[in-house]
Short mmCIF file of N, CA and C in Angstrom, two decimals:
data_model
loop_
_atom_site.label_atom_id
_atom_site.label_comp_id
_atom_site.label_asym_id
_atom_site.label_seq_id
_atom_site.Cartn_x
_atom_site.Cartn_y
_atom_site.Cartn_z
N MET A 1 14.11 8.85 13.84
CA MET A 1 13.80 7.42 13.82
C MET A 1 15.10 6.65 13.90
N ASP A 2 15.14 5.64 14.75
CA ASP A 2 16.30 4.78 14.90
C ASP A 2 16.11 3.55 14.01
N ASP A 3 16.74 3.57 12.82
CA ASP A 3 16.60 2.48 11.86
C ASP A 3 17.06 1.13 12.43
N LYS A 4 17.95 1.15 13.40
CA LYS A 4 18.51 -0.09 13.94
C LYS A 4 17.48 -0.93 14.69
N GLN A 5 16.39 -0.32 15.13
CA GLN A 5 15.38 -1.09 15.86
C GLN A 5 14.43 -1.84 14.92
N TYR A 6 14.59 -1.62 13.60
CA TYR A 6 13.72 -2.28 12.63
C TYR A 6 14.54 -3.14 11.68
N ARG A 7 13.95 -4.23 11.23
CA ARG A 7 14.61 -5.12 10.27
C ARG A 7 14.76 -4.44 8.91
N ARG A 8 13.69 -3.81 8.45
CA ARG A 8 13.69 -3.14 7.14
C ARG A 8 12.90 -1.85 7.23
N THR A 9 13.27 -0.90 6.41
CA THR A 9 12.52 0.35 6.32
C THR A 9 12.30 0.69 4.85
N LYS A 10 11.19 1.35 4.59
CA LYS A 10 10.88 1.86 3.25
C LYS A 10 10.70 3.36 3.40
N PRO A 11 11.69 4.12 2.95
CA PRO A 11 11.61 5.57 3.15
C PRO A 11 10.48 6.21 2.35
N PRO A 12 9.89 7.27 2.89
CA PRO A 12 8.79 7.94 2.19
C PRO A 12 9.28 8.72 0.98
N ILE A 13 8.40 8.84 -0.01
CA ILE A 13 8.65 9.68 -1.18
C ILE A 13 7.54 10.73 -1.19
N ASN A 14 7.93 12.00 -1.01
CA ASN A 14 6.95 13.10 -0.95
C ASN A 14 5.86 12.78 0.09
N SER A 15 6.29 12.31 1.24
CA SER A 15 5.39 11.88 2.30
C SER A 15 6.12 12.00 3.63
N ARG A 16 5.39 11.80 4.73
CA ARG A 16 5.99 11.92 6.06
C ARG A 16 6.00 10.60 6.83
N ILE A 17 5.51 9.54 6.24
CA ILE A 17 5.35 8.28 6.97
C ILE A 17 6.34 7.24 6.41
N THR A 18 7.03 6.55 7.33
CA THR A 18 7.98 5.52 6.95
C THR A 18 7.39 4.15 7.28
N VAL A 19 7.50 3.25 6.33
CA VAL A 19 7.04 1.88 6.55
C VAL A 19 8.22 1.09 7.10
N VAL A 20 7.97 0.31 8.16
CA VAL A 20 9.04 -0.45 8.81
C VAL A 20 8.57 -1.88 9.10
N GLN A 21 9.55 -2.76 9.20
CA GLN A 21 9.28 -4.15 9.57
C GLN A 21 9.97 -4.40 10.91
N ASN A 22 9.21 -4.89 11.89
CA ASN A 22 9.79 -5.12 13.21
C ASN A 22 10.50 -6.47 13.31
N SER A 23 11.03 -6.78 14.46
CA SER A 23 11.79 -8.01 14.65
C SER A 23 10.93 -9.27 14.54
N ASP A 24 9.61 -9.11 14.61
CA ASP A 24 8.69 -10.24 14.43
C ASP A 24 8.25 -10.39 12.97
N TYR A 25 8.94 -9.66 12.07
CA TYR A 25 8.66 -9.70 10.63
C TYR A 25 7.29 -9.13 10.27
N LYS A 26 6.76 -8.30 11.11
CA LYS A 26 5.45 -7.68 10.84
C LYS A 26 5.67 -6.24 10.37
N TRP A 27 4.86 -5.84 9.38
CA TRP A 27 4.96 -4.50 8.81
C TRP A 27 4.05 -3.54 9.55
N GLY A 28 4.50 -2.31 9.69
CA GLY A 28 3.73 -1.22 10.27
C GLY A 28 4.23 0.08 9.68
N ALA A 29 3.71 1.19 10.14
CA ALA A 29 4.16 2.49 9.65
C ALA A 29 4.25 3.45 10.82
N ILE A 30 5.29 4.31 10.76
CA ILE A 30 5.53 5.27 11.83
C ILE A 30 5.68 6.67 11.24
N ASP A 31 5.38 7.67 12.07
CA ASP A 31 5.56 9.06 11.64
C ASP A 31 6.98 9.51 11.95
N GLU A 32 7.26 10.79 11.72
CA GLU A 32 8.61 11.32 11.89
C GLU A 32 9.10 11.28 13.34
N GLN A 33 8.17 11.23 14.29
CA GLN A 33 8.54 11.15 15.71
C GLN A 33 8.63 9.70 16.20
N GLY A 34 8.34 8.74 15.34
CA GLY A 34 8.40 7.33 15.72
C GLY A 34 7.09 6.79 16.25
N ASN A 35 6.02 7.58 16.20
CA ASN A 35 4.71 7.11 16.64
C ASN A 35 4.13 6.16 15.61
N VAL A 36 3.51 5.09 16.08
CA VAL A 36 2.91 4.11 15.18
C VAL A 36 1.63 4.67 14.58
N VAL A 37 1.58 4.69 13.24
CA VAL A 37 0.42 5.18 12.50
C VAL A 37 -0.42 4.00 12.02
N ILE A 38 0.24 2.96 11.57
CA ILE A 38 -0.43 1.72 11.17
C ILE A 38 0.14 0.61 12.06
N PRO A 39 -0.69 -0.04 12.85
CA PRO A 39 -0.20 -1.06 13.78
C PRO A 39 0.53 -2.20 13.06
N PHE A 40 1.56 -2.70 13.71
CA PHE A 40 2.31 -3.82 13.16
C PHE A 40 1.42 -5.05 13.05
N GLY A 41 1.44 -5.67 11.87
CA GLY A 41 0.66 -6.88 11.64
C GLY A 41 -0.75 -6.66 11.16
N LYS A 42 -1.19 -5.41 11.06
CA LYS A 42 -2.54 -5.16 10.56
C LYS A 42 -2.67 -5.63 9.12
N TYR A 43 -1.61 -5.46 8.34
CA TYR A 43 -1.57 -5.90 6.94
C TYR A 43 -0.40 -6.85 6.75
N ALA A 44 -0.54 -7.77 5.80
CA ALA A 44 0.55 -8.69 5.50
C ALA A 44 1.73 -7.96 4.86
N TRP A 45 1.45 -6.90 4.13
CA TRP A 45 2.49 -6.14 3.43
C TRP A 45 2.03 -4.69 3.32
N ILE A 46 2.98 -3.79 3.46
CA ILE A 46 2.72 -2.36 3.23
C ILE A 46 3.84 -1.86 2.33
N ASP A 47 3.48 -1.33 1.19
CA ASP A 47 4.48 -0.72 0.32
C ASP A 47 4.86 0.63 0.92
N GLY A 48 5.90 1.25 0.44
CA GLY A 48 6.29 2.55 0.95
C GLY A 48 5.27 3.62 0.63
N PHE A 49 5.27 4.70 1.42
CA PHE A 49 4.37 5.82 1.18
C PHE A 49 4.94 6.71 0.09
N GLN A 50 4.08 7.08 -0.84
CA GLN A 50 4.43 8.03 -1.90
C GLN A 50 3.25 8.96 -2.09
N ASN A 51 3.53 10.25 -2.07
CA ASN A 51 2.47 11.26 -2.21
C ASN A 51 1.35 11.04 -1.19
N GLY A 52 1.74 10.62 0.01
CA GLY A 52 0.78 10.47 1.10
C GLY A 52 -0.05 9.20 1.07
N LEU A 53 0.28 8.26 0.17
CA LEU A 53 -0.49 7.01 0.04
C LEU A 53 0.44 5.80 0.01
N ALA A 54 -0.08 4.67 0.46
CA ALA A 54 0.67 3.42 0.39
C ALA A 54 -0.26 2.27 0.05
N LYS A 55 0.22 1.37 -0.77
CA LYS A 55 -0.52 0.15 -1.10
C LYS A 55 -0.36 -0.82 0.06
N VAL A 56 -1.47 -1.45 0.45
CA VAL A 56 -1.44 -2.46 1.51
C VAL A 56 -2.04 -3.76 0.98
N ILE A 57 -1.57 -4.85 1.55
CA ILE A 57 -2.06 -6.17 1.14
C ILE A 57 -2.54 -6.90 2.39
N GLY A 58 -3.76 -7.43 2.31
CA GLY A 58 -4.31 -8.20 3.41
C GLY A 58 -3.69 -9.59 3.46
N TYR A 59 -4.16 -10.39 4.36
CA TYR A 59 -3.66 -11.76 4.50
C TYR A 59 -4.43 -12.67 3.56
N ASN A 60 -3.76 -13.69 3.04
CA ASN A 60 -4.41 -14.59 2.08
C ASN A 60 -4.67 -15.97 2.65
N ASP A 61 -4.75 -16.09 3.97
CA ASP A 61 -5.08 -17.39 4.53
C ASP A 61 -6.55 -17.72 4.23
N SER A 62 -6.88 -18.97 4.38
CA SER A 62 -8.22 -19.42 3.99
C SER A 62 -9.33 -18.81 4.84
N MET A 63 -9.01 -18.29 6.01
CA MET A 63 -10.02 -17.70 6.88
C MET A 63 -10.21 -16.20 6.63
N SER A 64 -9.32 -15.61 5.85
CA SER A 64 -9.38 -14.17 5.63
C SER A 64 -10.57 -13.79 4.75
N PRO A 65 -11.27 -12.73 5.11
CA PRO A 65 -12.35 -12.23 4.24
C PRO A 65 -11.78 -11.42 3.08
N ASN A 66 -10.47 -11.19 3.10
CA ASN A 66 -9.84 -10.30 2.13
C ASN A 66 -9.22 -11.05 0.96
N ILE A 67 -9.96 -11.96 0.36
CA ILE A 67 -9.50 -12.69 -0.81
C ILE A 67 -10.25 -12.13 -2.02
N VAL A 68 -9.52 -11.68 -3.03
CA VAL A 68 -10.18 -11.13 -4.21
C VAL A 68 -10.11 -12.07 -5.41
N LEU A 69 -9.16 -12.97 -5.40
CA LEU A 69 -8.93 -13.77 -6.58
C LEU A 69 -8.23 -15.05 -6.17
N ARG A 70 -8.61 -16.13 -6.77
CA ARG A 70 -7.92 -17.40 -6.52
C ARG A 70 -7.40 -17.90 -7.86
N ILE A 71 -6.08 -17.90 -8.00
CA ILE A 71 -5.47 -18.31 -9.26
C ILE A 71 -4.34 -19.28 -8.99
N SER A 72 -4.23 -20.32 -9.79
CA SER A 72 -3.05 -21.18 -9.77
C SER A 72 -2.83 -21.68 -11.20
N TRP A 73 -1.71 -22.29 -11.40
CA TRP A 73 -1.34 -22.77 -12.73
C TRP A 73 -1.35 -24.28 -12.75
N GLY A 74 -2.04 -24.84 -13.72
CA GLY A 74 -2.08 -26.29 -13.88
C GLY A 74 -0.78 -26.82 -14.46
N ALA A 75 -0.59 -28.13 -14.44
CA ALA A 75 0.62 -28.76 -14.97
C ALA A 75 0.83 -28.43 -16.44
N ASP A 76 -0.26 -28.21 -17.16
CA ASP A 76 -0.15 -27.89 -18.58
C ASP A 76 0.05 -26.40 -18.84
N GLY A 77 0.22 -25.61 -17.79
CA GLY A 77 0.44 -24.18 -17.94
C GLY A 77 -0.83 -23.36 -17.99
N SER A 78 -1.98 -24.02 -17.90
CA SER A 78 -3.24 -23.28 -17.93
C SER A 78 -3.55 -22.71 -16.55
N MET A 79 -4.30 -21.64 -16.53
CA MET A 79 -4.64 -20.98 -15.29
C MET A 79 -5.93 -21.57 -14.71
N THR A 80 -5.90 -21.84 -13.42
CA THR A 80 -7.11 -22.26 -12.71
C THR A 80 -7.35 -21.23 -11.61
N ASP A 81 -8.52 -21.25 -11.04
CA ASP A 81 -8.83 -20.21 -10.05
C ASP A 81 -9.08 -20.77 -8.65
N ASP A 82 -8.04 -21.43 -8.10
CA ASP A 82 -8.25 -22.02 -6.78
C ASP A 82 -7.19 -21.65 -5.74
N ALA A 83 -6.23 -20.83 -6.08
CA ALA A 83 -5.23 -20.41 -5.10
C ALA A 83 -5.56 -19.00 -4.61
N PRO A 84 -5.58 -18.78 -3.29
CA PRO A 84 -5.99 -17.47 -2.79
C PRO A 84 -4.96 -16.38 -3.08
N VAL A 85 -5.44 -15.22 -3.46
CA VAL A 85 -4.62 -14.02 -3.63
C VAL A 85 -5.22 -12.96 -2.72
N ALA A 86 -4.40 -12.42 -1.87
CA ALA A 86 -4.90 -11.44 -0.90
C ALA A 86 -5.34 -10.15 -1.58
N ALA A 87 -6.38 -9.57 -1.03
CA ALA A 87 -6.89 -8.30 -1.53
C ALA A 87 -5.93 -7.18 -1.18
N GLN A 88 -5.99 -6.13 -1.97
CA GLN A 88 -5.12 -4.98 -1.78
C GLN A 88 -5.98 -3.73 -1.66
N GLY A 89 -5.41 -2.74 -0.99
CA GLY A 89 -6.07 -1.46 -0.83
C GLY A 89 -5.03 -0.36 -0.75
N ILE A 90 -5.47 0.84 -0.47
CA ILE A 90 -4.56 1.98 -0.32
C ILE A 90 -4.93 2.72 0.96
N VAL A 91 -3.90 3.08 1.73
CA VAL A 91 -4.09 3.85 2.96
C VAL A 91 -3.44 5.22 2.82
N ASN A 92 -3.94 6.17 3.61
CA ASN A 92 -3.33 7.50 3.63
C ASN A 92 -2.41 7.60 4.85
N GLU A 93 -1.84 8.78 5.05
CA GLU A 93 -0.87 8.97 6.13
C GLU A 93 -1.47 8.85 7.53
N ALA A 94 -2.79 8.92 7.63
CA ALA A 94 -3.45 8.74 8.93
C ALA A 94 -3.72 7.26 9.20
N GLY A 95 -3.43 6.40 8.20
CA GLY A 95 -3.70 4.98 8.33
C GLY A 95 -5.10 4.59 7.90
N ASP A 96 -5.86 5.54 7.36
CA ASP A 96 -7.22 5.26 6.90
C ASP A 96 -7.18 4.61 5.51
N GLU A 97 -8.04 3.63 5.29
CA GLU A 97 -8.14 3.01 3.98
C GLU A 97 -8.95 3.94 3.07
N VAL A 98 -8.28 4.51 2.08
CA VAL A 98 -8.97 5.37 1.11
C VAL A 98 -9.44 4.54 -0.08
N LEU A 99 -8.90 3.36 -0.22
CA LEU A 99 -9.37 2.35 -1.18
C LEU A 99 -9.37 1.05 -0.39
N PRO A 100 -10.54 0.46 -0.13
CA PRO A 100 -10.63 -0.70 0.76
C PRO A 100 -9.95 -1.94 0.19
N LEU A 101 -9.75 -2.92 1.04
CA LEU A 101 -9.12 -4.19 0.64
C LEU A 101 -10.07 -4.99 -0.25
N GLU A 102 -10.19 -4.56 -1.49
CA GLU A 102 -11.10 -5.21 -2.44
C GLU A 102 -10.50 -5.32 -3.84
N TYR A 103 -9.25 -4.91 -4.00
CA TYR A 103 -8.70 -4.72 -5.34
C TYR A 103 -7.36 -5.41 -5.53
N ASN A 104 -6.94 -5.46 -6.78
CA ASN A 104 -5.56 -5.72 -7.16
C ASN A 104 -5.03 -4.39 -7.65
N ILE A 105 -3.91 -3.95 -7.10
CA ILE A 105 -3.40 -2.61 -7.39
C ILE A 105 -2.00 -2.70 -7.97
N TRP A 106 -1.76 -1.99 -9.06
CA TRP A 106 -0.42 -1.94 -9.62
C TRP A 106 0.49 -1.19 -8.66
N LYS A 107 1.71 -1.67 -8.55
CA LYS A 107 2.70 -1.01 -7.69
C LYS A 107 2.93 0.41 -8.17
N PHE A 108 2.93 1.37 -7.24
CA PHE A 108 3.22 2.76 -7.60
C PHE A 108 4.36 3.35 -6.79
N TYR A 109 4.78 2.69 -5.70
CA TYR A 109 5.87 3.20 -4.87
C TYR A 109 7.18 3.17 -5.67
N GLY A 110 7.82 4.31 -5.73
CA GLY A 110 9.08 4.40 -6.45
C GLY A 110 8.94 4.58 -7.95
N LYS A 111 7.72 4.66 -8.41
CA LYS A 111 7.45 4.86 -9.83
C LYS A 111 7.02 6.31 -10.05
N ASP A 112 7.20 6.79 -11.24
CA ASP A 112 6.82 8.17 -11.54
C ASP A 112 5.53 8.19 -12.36
N TYR A 113 4.51 7.54 -11.81
CA TYR A 113 3.22 7.48 -12.50
C TYR A 113 2.34 8.64 -12.05
N PRO A 114 1.59 9.24 -12.98
CA PRO A 114 0.66 10.31 -12.58
C PRO A 114 -0.65 9.76 -11.99
N THR A 115 -0.90 8.47 -12.21
CA THR A 115 -2.14 7.86 -11.73
C THR A 115 -1.85 6.51 -11.09
N ILE A 116 -2.86 5.99 -10.42
CA ILE A 116 -2.80 4.66 -9.81
C ILE A 116 -3.82 3.80 -10.53
N LYS A 117 -3.39 2.64 -11.00
CA LYS A 117 -4.29 1.72 -11.70
C LYS A 117 -4.63 0.57 -10.76
N TYR A 118 -5.94 0.24 -10.70
CA TYR A 118 -6.38 -0.85 -9.84
C TYR A 118 -7.53 -1.60 -10.51
N PHE A 119 -7.70 -2.85 -10.10
CA PHE A 119 -8.66 -3.74 -10.73
C PHE A 119 -9.55 -4.39 -9.68
N LYS A 120 -10.79 -4.59 -10.06
CA LYS A 120 -11.72 -5.40 -9.26
C LYS A 120 -12.29 -6.41 -10.25
N GLY A 121 -11.85 -7.65 -10.13
CA GLY A 121 -12.19 -8.64 -11.15
C GLY A 121 -11.56 -8.23 -12.46
N GLU A 122 -12.35 -8.20 -13.50
CA GLU A 122 -11.87 -7.79 -14.82
C GLU A 122 -12.00 -6.28 -15.04
N GLU A 123 -12.65 -5.59 -14.10
CA GLU A 123 -12.93 -4.17 -14.26
C GLU A 123 -11.71 -3.32 -13.86
N GLU A 124 -11.24 -2.50 -14.78
CA GLU A 124 -10.07 -1.64 -14.55
C GLU A 124 -10.50 -0.24 -14.13
N HIS A 125 -9.79 0.32 -13.15
CA HIS A 125 -10.06 1.67 -12.65
C HIS A 125 -8.74 2.45 -12.63
N THR A 126 -8.85 3.75 -12.69
CA THR A 126 -7.69 4.63 -12.57
C THR A 126 -8.05 5.78 -11.66
N ALA A 127 -7.11 6.14 -10.78
CA ALA A 127 -7.32 7.28 -9.88
C ALA A 127 -6.04 8.11 -9.84
N THR A 128 -6.20 9.40 -9.62
CA THR A 128 -5.02 10.24 -9.41
C THR A 128 -4.66 10.22 -7.94
N PHE A 129 -3.42 10.57 -7.64
CA PHE A 129 -3.02 10.67 -6.24
C PHE A 129 -3.89 11.70 -5.52
N GLN A 130 -4.19 12.81 -6.20
CA GLN A 130 -4.99 13.88 -5.58
C GLN A 130 -6.41 13.43 -5.28
N SER A 131 -6.98 12.56 -6.12
CA SER A 131 -8.36 12.12 -5.86
C SER A 131 -8.43 11.23 -4.62
N LEU A 132 -7.39 10.48 -4.36
CA LEU A 132 -7.36 9.62 -3.17
C LEU A 132 -6.78 10.34 -1.95
N ASN A 133 -6.03 11.40 -2.20
CA ASN A 133 -5.40 12.16 -1.13
C ASN A 133 -5.56 13.66 -1.44
N PRO A 134 -6.76 14.21 -1.19
CA PRO A 134 -7.03 15.62 -1.54
C PRO A 134 -6.06 16.61 -0.91
N SER A 135 -5.47 16.28 0.24
CA SER A 135 -4.54 17.22 0.88
C SER A 135 -3.27 17.39 0.05
N LEU A 136 -2.98 16.47 -0.85
CA LEU A 136 -1.78 16.57 -1.68
C LEU A 136 -1.82 17.82 -2.55
N ALA A 137 -2.95 18.12 -3.15
CA ALA A 137 -3.08 19.32 -3.99
C ALA A 137 -2.87 20.58 -3.16
N THR A 138 -3.41 20.59 -1.94
CA THR A 138 -3.26 21.74 -1.06
C THR A 138 -1.80 21.92 -0.65
N GLU A 139 -1.12 20.80 -0.31
CA GLU A 139 0.28 20.87 0.09
C GLU A 139 1.15 21.39 -1.05
N LYS A 140 0.93 20.92 -2.27
CA LYS A 140 1.70 21.39 -3.41
C LYS A 140 1.46 22.88 -3.64
N LYS A 141 0.21 23.33 -3.51
CA LYS A 141 -0.13 24.74 -3.70
C LYS A 141 0.57 25.58 -2.65
N ASN A 142 0.57 25.13 -1.38
CA ASN A 142 1.22 25.86 -0.30
C ASN A 142 2.72 25.93 -0.49
N ASN A 143 3.34 24.85 -0.98
CA ASN A 143 4.78 24.83 -1.20
C ASN A 143 5.18 25.79 -2.31
N LYS A 144 4.35 25.97 -3.31
CA LYS A 144 4.66 26.88 -4.42
C LYS A 144 4.60 28.33 -3.97
N SER A 145 3.74 28.63 -3.01
CA SER A 145 3.56 30.01 -2.57
C SER A 145 4.62 30.44 -1.55
N GLU A 146 5.43 29.48 -1.07
CA GLU A 146 6.46 29.82 -0.07
C GLU A 146 7.67 30.45 -0.70
#
């Protein structure tokens, strides 16, 4: 991969896919050969890949169907619910959404967490990397036997 052709890169952690930002400031993801896995501009933001997964954020414009929460702060410091917050999801190395754009997801890229925590409204969920990316368990097993 030629890093100079991209504005920013997010190197993979225990993964094969690199997240890059092109000259038009759009995020996408490429494989080790430079092939586009996630088209540029499909998501407003893509976190780096870790353990074969990446957090993605949809667009929060008023026309987007991917709004999960509208929050803003009043002059008195109180919270109101009228500012759009884009929905988040998780994609695998093939670019498939394994968790659709319906959640708020805690950042996991670069963290040493055993699980991923995500929310839908007030409801809290937890998933393991292996439950969202079953091939991860197989890859680890194969690496141990080598």
